[in-house]
């Protein structure tokens, strides 16, 4: 574990693609690039998201285009729901540093951050891979985004500036000009945390509140989103212990509990959530199961039935497995398995919960695991898929 200035420097997980999280990928050459804003020649083979889950399903891959050995844009692939096998389909070019991805609830539009000094968010039409345009967030190094369940608002987090932003989404899926931006100034960051660093911005299951996780202020902020104006009103703050460095929050399907990955002090916490007020109460820190001297937990994923949770351990290069008990109120560590890659920055479950995808940044690979529905055990599904500087895998 690291603390103070050393932690802030080493753990700048949403800084530029050339910081401590970056580095050359050990992967295959990217598919041949197409003219900016268009998919590569093979991209037309990407499967239709509306197809039955029994056939190939779409998979989109985020990367750092500015990193040495990085990708050329958003990777397009498909996966077999039965075997977990990934097949590359091409690249959507014209999108800079798309390090995090999200899809519109109607499945028609993909959204990507542009994790650069001048932060931005980009919309891509999935039917033909056309880039619909980008909008500035007003912050720096945009590292996370999500779509409000109503489909009308895009939420984004800027790591470099410690700010969160809201953009409207029109009927075509394209983005409008920013309607609000909030910079996290209170509580003041400790001297070693080098300012606020917003790492995530999501909607709570009740739909009435949106929550922002800030690594630099050790705080999760709750806001009420005005769904007509796209503006934010802060309603609550939840504070971790000093220096925990919260990174990602994942809700249990029941909506009353959530799980927080604390990057700086290598812990996870169970949080109670009150839908009526938007207030989050952070519980005691728990083990990540990591054995490595330096480990930085990245993200948790919870199975659709709420029975198990998984955590990506960067440094230890493992996936921790938890049993979820007491209707979401408890996590019980069951053990860890090797991720078969280096520095798993992000994980995601397939929609049915049958597969888990881990994007391994430093090895430039995506590992796929079958998830046992009975006990949550993970079994590697074939050789990891080579993808340049893989930092996000989004299975649909």
Short mmCIF file of C-alpha atoms in Angstrom, two decimals:
data_model
loop_
_atom_site.label_atom_id
_atom_site.label_comp_id
_atom_site.label_asym_id
_atom_site.label_seq_id
_atom_site.Cartn_x
_atom_site.Cartn_y
_atom_site.Cartn_z
CA UNK A 1 0.00 0.00 0.00
CA UNK A 2 1.09 3.55 -0.66
CA UNK A 3 0.22 6.76 1.08
CA UNK A 4 0.59 10.48 0.62
CA UNK A 5 2.22 11.94 -2.48
CA UNK A 6 3.64 8.58 -3.51
CA UNK A 7 0.17 7.09 -3.63
CA UNK A 8 -1.27 9.95 -5.63
CA UNK A 9 1.51 9.65 -8.18
CA UNK A 10 1.53 5.87 -8.51
CA UNK A 11 -2.23 5.51 -8.49
CA UNK A 12 -3.16 8.14 -11.08
CA UNK A 13 -5.30 5.54 -12.80
CA UNK A 14 -7.26 8.07 -14.82
CA UNK A 15 -4.48 10.37 -15.83
CA UNK A 16 -3.08 10.36 -19.34
CA UNK A 17 -2.31 7.10 -21.10
CA UNK A 18 1.40 7.65 -20.57
CA UNK A 19 1.35 7.81 -16.76
CA UNK A 20 1.97 4.94 -14.35
CA UNK A 21 -1.02 3.01 -15.69
CA UNK A 22 0.25 3.18 -19.24
CA UNK A 23 3.14 1.52 -21.00
CA UNK A 24 3.57 -0.54 -24.14
CA UNK A 25 1.19 -3.37 -24.80
CA UNK A 26 2.28 -6.91 -25.55
CA UNK A 27 -0.34 -7.65 -28.12
CA UNK A 28 -1.13 -8.21 -31.74
CA UNK A 29 -1.04 -5.34 -34.21
CA UNK A 30 -4.36 -3.48 -34.34
CA UNK A 31 -6.66 -4.03 -37.33
CA UNK A 32 -6.02 -1.84 -40.35
CA UNK A 33 -7.29 1.67 -39.65
CA UNK A 34 -10.02 3.31 -41.69
CA UNK A 35 -10.48 7.02 -42.45
CA UNK A 36 -11.24 9.03 -39.28
CA UNK A 37 -14.75 8.56 -37.97
CA UNK A 38 -15.39 5.34 -39.89
CA UNK A 39 -15.10 1.69 -38.94
CA UNK A 40 -12.29 -0.39 -40.42
CA UNK A 41 -13.17 -2.66 -43.36
CA UNK A 42 -13.83 -5.63 -41.10
CA UNK A 43 -16.05 -3.62 -38.75
CA UNK A 44 -19.13 -4.37 -40.85
CA UNK A 45 -18.92 -7.91 -39.52
CA UNK A 46 -19.77 -6.77 -36.00
CA UNK A 47 -22.87 -8.61 -34.78
CA UNK A 48 -26.21 -6.89 -34.40
CA UNK A 49 -26.86 -6.17 -30.67
CA UNK A 50 -30.48 -7.24 -31.13
CA UNK A 51 -29.58 -10.80 -32.03
CA UNK A 52 -30.35 -13.69 -29.73
CA UNK A 53 -27.82 -14.38 -26.98
CA UNK A 54 -27.35 -17.85 -28.47
CA UNK A 55 -25.32 -16.33 -31.33
CA UNK A 56 -22.26 -14.06 -31.33
CA UNK A 57 -22.64 -11.00 -29.15
CA UNK A 58 -20.96 -7.58 -29.52
CA UNK A 59 -17.92 -6.60 -27.49
CA UNK A 60 -16.36 -3.13 -27.56
CA UNK A 61 -12.84 -2.43 -26.35
CA UNK A 62 -11.37 0.77 -24.92
CA UNK A 63 -7.72 1.75 -25.11
CA UNK A 64 -5.26 4.65 -24.97
CA UNK A 65 -4.51 5.81 -28.49
CA UNK A 66 -1.75 8.12 -27.18
CA UNK A 67 0.13 5.37 -25.31
CA UNK A 68 3.06 3.56 -26.84
CA UNK A 69 1.66 0.41 -28.45
CA UNK A 70 -1.88 1.64 -27.94
CA UNK A 71 -4.88 1.13 -30.16
CA UNK A 72 -6.17 3.20 -33.07
CA UNK A 73 -9.64 3.78 -31.64
CA UNK A 74 -12.49 1.72 -30.20
CA UNK A 75 -11.98 -1.97 -30.82
CA UNK A 76 -14.90 -3.93 -32.27
CA UNK A 77 -15.18 -7.63 -31.48
CA UNK A 78 -17.72 -10.35 -30.80
CA UNK A 79 -17.85 -13.11 -28.24
CA UNK A 80 -19.47 -16.53 -28.10
CA UNK A 81 -21.73 -16.67 -25.01
CA UNK A 82 -21.15 -20.40 -24.66
CA UNK A 83 -17.39 -20.66 -25.07
CA UNK A 84 -16.32 -17.10 -24.27
CA UNK A 85 -14.18 -16.99 -27.41
CA UNK A 86 -13.52 -13.45 -28.67
CA UNK A 87 -13.21 -12.65 -32.38
CA UNK A 88 -11.79 -9.30 -33.51
CA UNK A 89 -13.94 -7.39 -36.02
CA UNK A 90 -12.14 -4.10 -36.59
CA UNK A 91 -11.73 -0.62 -35.17
CA UNK A 92 -13.78 2.56 -35.00
CA UNK A 93 -11.21 5.28 -35.62
CA UNK A 94 -11.44 9.00 -35.01
CA UNK A 95 -11.93 8.64 -31.23
CA UNK A 96 -8.98 9.72 -29.08
CA UNK A 97 -8.04 7.85 -25.91
CA UNK A 98 -11.40 6.04 -25.47
CA UNK A 99 -10.44 4.57 -22.10
CA UNK A 100 -13.99 3.99 -20.85
CA UNK A 101 -17.16 3.03 -22.73
CA UNK A 102 -20.91 2.91 -22.09
CA UNK A 103 -23.93 2.13 -24.24
CA UNK A 104 -27.30 3.86 -24.50
CA UNK A 105 -30.21 1.90 -22.97
CA UNK A 106 -31.71 1.40 -26.44
CA UNK A 107 -28.46 -0.20 -27.65
CA UNK A 108 -28.09 2.16 -30.58
CA UNK A 109 -25.29 4.47 -29.48
CA UNK A 110 -21.91 3.92 -27.85
CA UNK A 111 -20.29 6.62 -25.72
CA UNK A 112 -16.57 6.99 -25.03
CA UNK A 113 -14.49 9.27 -22.85
CA UNK A 114 -11.58 11.13 -24.40
CA UNK A 115 -9.07 10.91 -21.57
CA UNK A 116 -6.96 13.91 -22.46
CA UNK A 117 -5.90 17.22 -20.94
CA UNK A 118 -8.95 18.79 -22.53
CA UNK A 119 -11.53 16.24 -21.49
CA UNK A 120 -14.37 15.29 -23.80
CA UNK A 121 -17.02 12.67 -24.48
CA UNK A 122 -17.85 11.15 -27.87
CA UNK A 123 -20.95 9.46 -29.31
CA UNK A 124 -20.76 6.67 -31.91
CA UNK A 125 -23.73 5.22 -33.82
CA UNK A 126 -23.44 1.45 -33.62
CA UNK A 127 -25.41 0.55 -36.75
CA UNK A 128 -22.60 1.82 -38.98
CA UNK A 129 -19.81 2.95 -36.64
CA UNK A 130 -20.28 6.62 -37.53
CA UNK A 131 -18.82 9.07 -35.01
CA UNK A 132 -21.65 11.49 -34.18
CA UNK A 133 -19.35 14.06 -32.60
CA UNK A 134 -17.64 15.01 -29.34
CA UNK A 135 -18.43 17.53 -26.63
CA UNK A 136 -15.99 19.04 -24.10
CA UNK A 137 -16.63 18.26 -20.46
CA UNK A 138 -14.95 21.44 -19.26
CA UNK A 139 -12.56 19.35 -17.19
CA UNK A 140 -9.33 17.39 -17.64
CA UNK A 141 -8.67 13.70 -18.29
CA UNK A 142 -12.23 12.41 -18.51
CA UNK A 143 -11.99 8.84 -17.20
CA UNK A 144 -15.55 7.55 -16.67
CA UNK A 145 -19.02 7.98 -18.09
CA UNK A 146 -22.47 6.43 -17.79
CA UNK A 147 -25.91 6.97 -19.29
CA UNK A 148 -28.81 7.92 -17.05
CA UNK A 149 -31.45 5.14 -17.27
CA UNK A 150 -33.93 7.46 -18.97
CA UNK A 151 -31.53 7.77 -21.89
CA UNK A 152 -31.59 11.57 -21.98
CA UNK A 153 -28.43 12.44 -20.04
CA UNK A 154 -24.77 11.44 -20.15
CA UNK A 155 -22.82 11.64 -16.89
CA UNK A 156 -19.02 11.93 -16.94
CA UNK A 157 -16.15 12.23 -14.45
CA UNK A 158 -12.91 14.17 -14.96
CA UNK A 159 -9.99 12.74 -13.00
CA UNK A 160 -7.55 15.55 -13.66
CA UNK A 161 -9.81 18.38 -12.55
CA UNK A 162 -11.95 16.56 -9.98
CA UNK A 163 -15.16 17.55 -11.75
CA UNK A 164 -18.32 15.87 -13.00
CA UNK A 165 -20.43 16.94 -15.97
CA UNK A 166 -23.84 16.38 -17.56
CA UNK A 167 -24.59 16.39 -21.31
CA UNK A 168 -27.98 16.01 -23.00
CA UNK A 169 -28.59 13.16 -25.44
CA UNK A 170 -30.87 13.85 -28.40
CA UNK A 171 -33.16 11.44 -30.23
CA UNK A 172 -30.36 10.39 -32.60
CA UNK A 173 -28.04 9.52 -29.71
CA UNK A 174 -25.81 12.55 -30.36
CA UNK A 175 -24.66 14.78 -27.51
CA UNK A 176 -25.59 18.39 -26.87
CA UNK A 177 -23.62 21.08 -25.05
CA UNK A 178 -22.92 20.53 -21.38
CA UNK A 179 -25.77 21.53 -19.05
CA UNK A 180 -23.85 21.41 -15.77
CA UNK A 181 -20.41 20.89 -14.26
CA UNK A 182 -19.47 20.60 -10.59
CA UNK A 183 -15.90 20.62 -9.25
CA UNK A 184 -15.30 18.86 -5.93
CA UNK A 185 -13.80 21.44 -3.57
CA UNK A 186 -15.05 20.24 -0.19
CA UNK A 187 -13.85 18.57 1.80
CA UNK A 188 -10.42 19.88 0.88
CA UNK A 189 -8.08 17.09 -0.27
CA UNK A 190 -5.24 16.16 2.05
CA UNK A 191 -1.83 17.56 1.05
CA UNK A 192 -0.68 14.21 -0.34
CA UNK A 193 -3.66 13.64 -2.61
CA UNK A 194 -2.88 16.44 -5.04
CA UNK A 195 -6.37 17.84 -5.42
CA UNK A 196 -9.77 16.31 -6.20
CA UNK A 197 -9.87 13.40 -8.65
CA UNK A 198 -13.35 12.34 -9.75
CA UNK A 199 -13.16 8.71 -10.80
CA UNK A 200 -16.75 7.63 -11.48
CA UNK A 201 -20.25 9.10 -11.99
CA UNK A 202 -23.25 6.75 -11.94
CA UNK A 203 -27.00 6.63 -11.30
CA UNK A 204 -28.31 4.84 -8.21
CA UNK A 205 -30.85 2.05 -8.85
CA UNK A 206 -33.70 4.25 -7.63
CA UNK A 207 -32.99 6.60 -10.56
CA UNK A 208 -33.51 9.66 -8.41
CA UNK A 209 -29.90 10.27 -7.43
CA UNK A 210 -26.52 10.24 -9.16
CA UNK A 211 -23.31 9.48 -7.25
CA UNK A 212 -19.76 10.61 -7.91
CA UNK A 213 -16.72 8.85 -6.45
CA UNK A 214 -13.70 11.09 -5.84
CA UNK A 215 -10.29 9.54 -5.14
CA UNK A 216 -8.69 12.84 -4.13
CA UNK A 217 -11.21 13.92 -1.51
CA UNK A 218 -11.97 10.44 -0.08
CA UNK A 219 -15.64 11.15 -0.72
CA UNK A 220 -18.70 9.82 -2.53
CA UNK A 221 -21.00 12.72 -3.45
CA UNK A 222 -24.74 12.27 -3.93
CA UNK A 223 -26.60 14.62 -6.26
CA UNK A 224 -30.16 15.02 -7.38
CA UNK A 225 -30.35 15.33 -11.18
CA UNK A 226 -33.01 17.66 -12.57
CA UNK A 227 -34.17 15.55 -15.50
CA UNK A 228 -35.67 18.53 -17.30
CA UNK A 229 -32.75 20.95 -17.01
CA UNK A 230 -29.83 18.53 -16.64
CA UNK A 231 -28.52 20.28 -13.52
CA UNK A 232 -27.08 18.86 -10.31
CA UNK A 233 -27.89 19.63 -6.68
CA UNK A 234 -25.68 18.10 -3.99
CA UNK A 235 -27.71 16.33 -1.29
CA UNK A 236 -25.17 14.27 0.68
CA UNK A 237 -21.54 13.29 1.14
CA UNK A 238 -20.08 10.01 2.39
CA UNK A 239 -16.47 9.95 3.56
CA UNK A 240 -14.05 7.04 3.62
CA UNK A 241 -11.24 6.89 6.12
CA UNK A 242 -8.43 9.31 5.27
CA UNK A 243 -6.24 8.14 2.41
CA UNK A 244 -8.50 5.29 1.29
CA UNK A 245 -8.67 6.67 -2.25
CA UNK A 246 -12.12 5.43 -3.36
CA UNK A 247 -12.25 4.52 -7.05
CA UNK A 248 -15.42 2.66 -8.10
CA UNK A 249 -18.84 2.00 -6.58
CA UNK A 250 -21.01 -0.93 -7.68
CA UNK A 251 -24.62 -1.41 -6.55
CA UNK A 252 -26.25 -4.66 -5.50
CA UNK A 253 -29.36 -5.41 -7.63
CA UNK A 254 -31.56 -4.91 -4.56
CA UNK A 255 -30.66 -1.22 -4.58
CA UNK A 256 -30.07 -0.84 -0.83
CA UNK A 257 -26.36 -1.74 -0.72
CA UNK A 258 -23.29 -0.94 -2.78
CA UNK A 259 -19.64 -1.99 -2.76
CA UNK A 260 -16.75 0.45 -2.91
CA UNK A 261 -13.24 -0.33 -4.18
CA UNK A 262 -10.67 1.78 -2.31
CA UNK A 263 -7.62 2.06 -4.52
CA UNK A 264 -5.07 3.69 -2.23
CA UNK A 265 -5.42 1.54 0.88
CA UNK A 266 -6.19 -1.75 -0.92
CA UNK A 267 -9.61 -2.41 0.63
CA UNK A 268 -13.28 -2.80 -0.25
CA UNK A 269 -16.27 -1.59 1.77
CA UNK A 270 -19.95 -2.45 1.96
CA UNK A 271 -22.10 0.69 1.83
CA UNK A 272 -25.72 1.12 2.87
CA UNK A 273 -27.81 3.32 0.57
CA UNK A 274 -31.00 5.21 1.40
CA UNK A 275 -33.02 5.81 -1.79
CA UNK A 276 -35.27 8.52 -0.33
CA UNK A 277 -32.37 10.82 0.59
CA UNK A 278 -29.58 9.57 -1.67
CA UNK A 279 -27.39 9.15 1.41
CA UNK A 280 -24.64 6.54 1.38
CA UNK A 281 -23.12 5.13 4.60
CA UNK A 282 -19.70 3.54 4.13
CA UNK A 283 -18.93 0.47 6.24
CA UNK A 284 -15.67 -0.88 7.57
CA UNK A 285 -12.82 -1.73 5.17
CA UNK A 286 -12.41 -5.36 4.16
CA UNK A 287 -9.69 -7.44 2.51
CA UNK A 288 -9.21 -7.64 -1.24
CA UNK A 289 -7.52 -11.02 -0.86
CA UNK A 290 -4.36 -9.66 -2.49
CA UNK A 291 -1.00 -11.05 -1.47
CA UNK A 292 1.20 -8.63 -3.44
CA UNK A 293 3.00 -5.84 -1.55
CA UNK A 294 1.53 -3.27 -3.94
CA UNK A 295 -2.08 -3.77 -5.00
CA UNK A 296 -4.61 -1.26 -6.31
CA UNK A 297 -8.17 -2.59 -6.50
CA UNK A 298 -9.89 -1.26 -9.59
CA UNK A 299 -13.53 -2.28 -9.93
CA UNK A 300 -16.19 -4.61 -8.57
CA UNK A 301 -18.85 -6.47 -10.56
CA UNK A 302 -21.95 -8.11 -9.07
CA UNK A 303 -23.82 -11.00 -10.70
CA UNK A 304 -27.36 -10.23 -11.92
CA UNK A 305 -28.85 -12.44 -9.19
CA UNK A 306 -26.87 -10.56 -6.54
CA UNK A 307 -25.30 -13.73 -5.15
CA UNK A 308 -21.63 -13.06 -5.91
CA UNK A 309 -19.24 -10.16 -6.44
CA UNK A 310 -15.86 -9.99 -8.13
CA UNK A 311 -13.00 -7.52 -7.75
CA UNK A 312 -10.12 -6.70 -10.11
CA UNK A 313 -6.81 -6.56 -8.23
CA UNK A 314 -4.15 -4.60 -10.11
CA UNK A 315 -0.65 -5.47 -8.93
CA UNK A 316 -1.70 -8.77 -7.40
CA UNK A 317 -3.14 -9.57 -10.87
CA UNK A 318 -6.00 -11.58 -9.48
CA UNK A 319 -9.77 -11.59 -9.37
CA UNK A 320 -11.22 -11.78 -5.88
CA UNK A 321 -14.49 -13.70 -5.43
CA UNK A 322 -17.03 -12.83 -2.74
CA UNK A 323 -20.25 -14.38 -1.55
CA UNK A 324 -22.92 -11.72 -1.12
CA UNK A 325 -24.95 -12.38 2.02
CA UNK A 326 -27.81 -10.87 4.06
CA UNK A 327 -29.60 -9.51 0.98
CA UNK A 328 -26.51 -7.53 0.00
CA UNK A 329 -25.42 -6.30 3.44
CA UNK A 330 -22.33 -8.52 3.69
CA UNK A 331 -19.41 -9.56 1.51
CA UNK A 332 -17.55 -12.75 2.41
CA UNK A 333 -14.22 -13.29 0.67
CA UNK A 334 -14.05 -16.75 -0.91
CA UNK A 335 -10.63 -16.51 -2.52
CA UNK A 336 -8.78 -15.26 -5.58
CA UNK A 337 -7.84 -16.60 -9.02
CA UNK A 338 -5.05 -15.40 -11.33
CA UNK A 339 -6.39 -13.03 -13.99
CA UNK A 340 -3.90 -14.44 -16.53
CA UNK A 341 -2.86 -10.92 -17.48
CA UNK A 342 -1.07 -7.88 -16.13
CA UNK A 343 -2.87 -5.00 -14.36
CA UNK A 344 -6.62 -5.71 -14.75
CA UNK A 345 -7.91 -2.15 -14.92
CA UNK A 346 -11.59 -2.96 -15.56
CA UNK A 347 -13.96 -5.93 -15.39
CA UNK A 348 -17.48 -6.50 -16.71
CA UNK A 349 -20.01 -9.32 -16.72
CA UNK A 350 -21.97 -10.35 -19.79
CA UNK A 351 -25.65 -9.36 -19.53
CA UNK A 352 -26.66 -12.86 -18.41
CA UNK A 353 -23.82 -13.02 -15.87
CA UNK A 354 -22.35 -16.15 -17.44
CA UNK A 355 -19.02 -14.62 -18.47
CA UNK A 356 -16.61 -12.19 -16.85
CA UNK A 357 -14.28 -10.05 -18.99
CA UNK A 358 -11.08 -8.50 -17.56
CA UNK A 359 -9.21 -5.79 -19.48
CA UNK A 360 -5.51 -6.15 -18.65
CA UNK A 361 -3.78 -2.87 -19.37
CA UNK A 362 -0.10 -3.76 -19.20
CA UNK A 363 -0.29 -7.11 -20.98
CA UNK A 364 -2.62 -5.77 -23.68
CA UNK A 365 -5.08 -8.63 -23.27
CA UNK A 366 -8.69 -9.38 -22.36
CA UNK A 367 -9.19 -12.47 -20.21
CA UNK A 368 -12.57 -14.23 -20.25
CA UNK A 369 -13.86 -16.42 -17.43
CA UNK A 370 -16.92 -18.62 -17.19
CA UNK A 371 -18.91 -17.87 -14.04
CA UNK A 372 -20.44 -20.83 -12.20
CA UNK A 373 -23.99 -19.79 -11.37
CA UNK A 374 -24.08 -21.95 -8.25
CA UNK A 375 -20.95 -20.91 -6.37
CA UNK A 376 -19.48 -18.09 -8.45
CA UNK A 377 -16.32 -20.01 -9.30
CA UNK A 378 -14.32 -18.61 -12.23
CA UNK A 379 -12.81 -20.78 -14.96
CA UNK A 380 -10.61 -19.30 -17.66
CA UNK A 381 -12.25 -19.63 -21.09
CA UNK A 382 -9.33 -20.18 -23.45
CA UNK A 383 -6.33 -17.98 -24.13
CA UNK A 384 -6.68 -14.25 -23.39
CA UNK A 385 -7.51 -12.09 -26.41
CA UNK A 386 -4.80 -9.67 -27.57
CA UNK A 387 -5.98 -6.05 -27.56
CA UNK A 388 -3.57 -3.07 -27.50
CA UNK A 389 -3.41 -1.41 -24.05
CA UNK A 390 -6.75 -2.95 -23.05
CA UNK A 391 -8.37 -0.74 -20.40
CA UNK A 392 -12.09 -1.37 -20.94
CA UNK A 393 -14.17 -4.31 -22.20
CA UNK A 394 -17.90 -3.72 -22.76
CA UNK A 395 -19.87 -6.90 -23.57
CA UNK A 396 -23.44 -6.46 -24.83
#
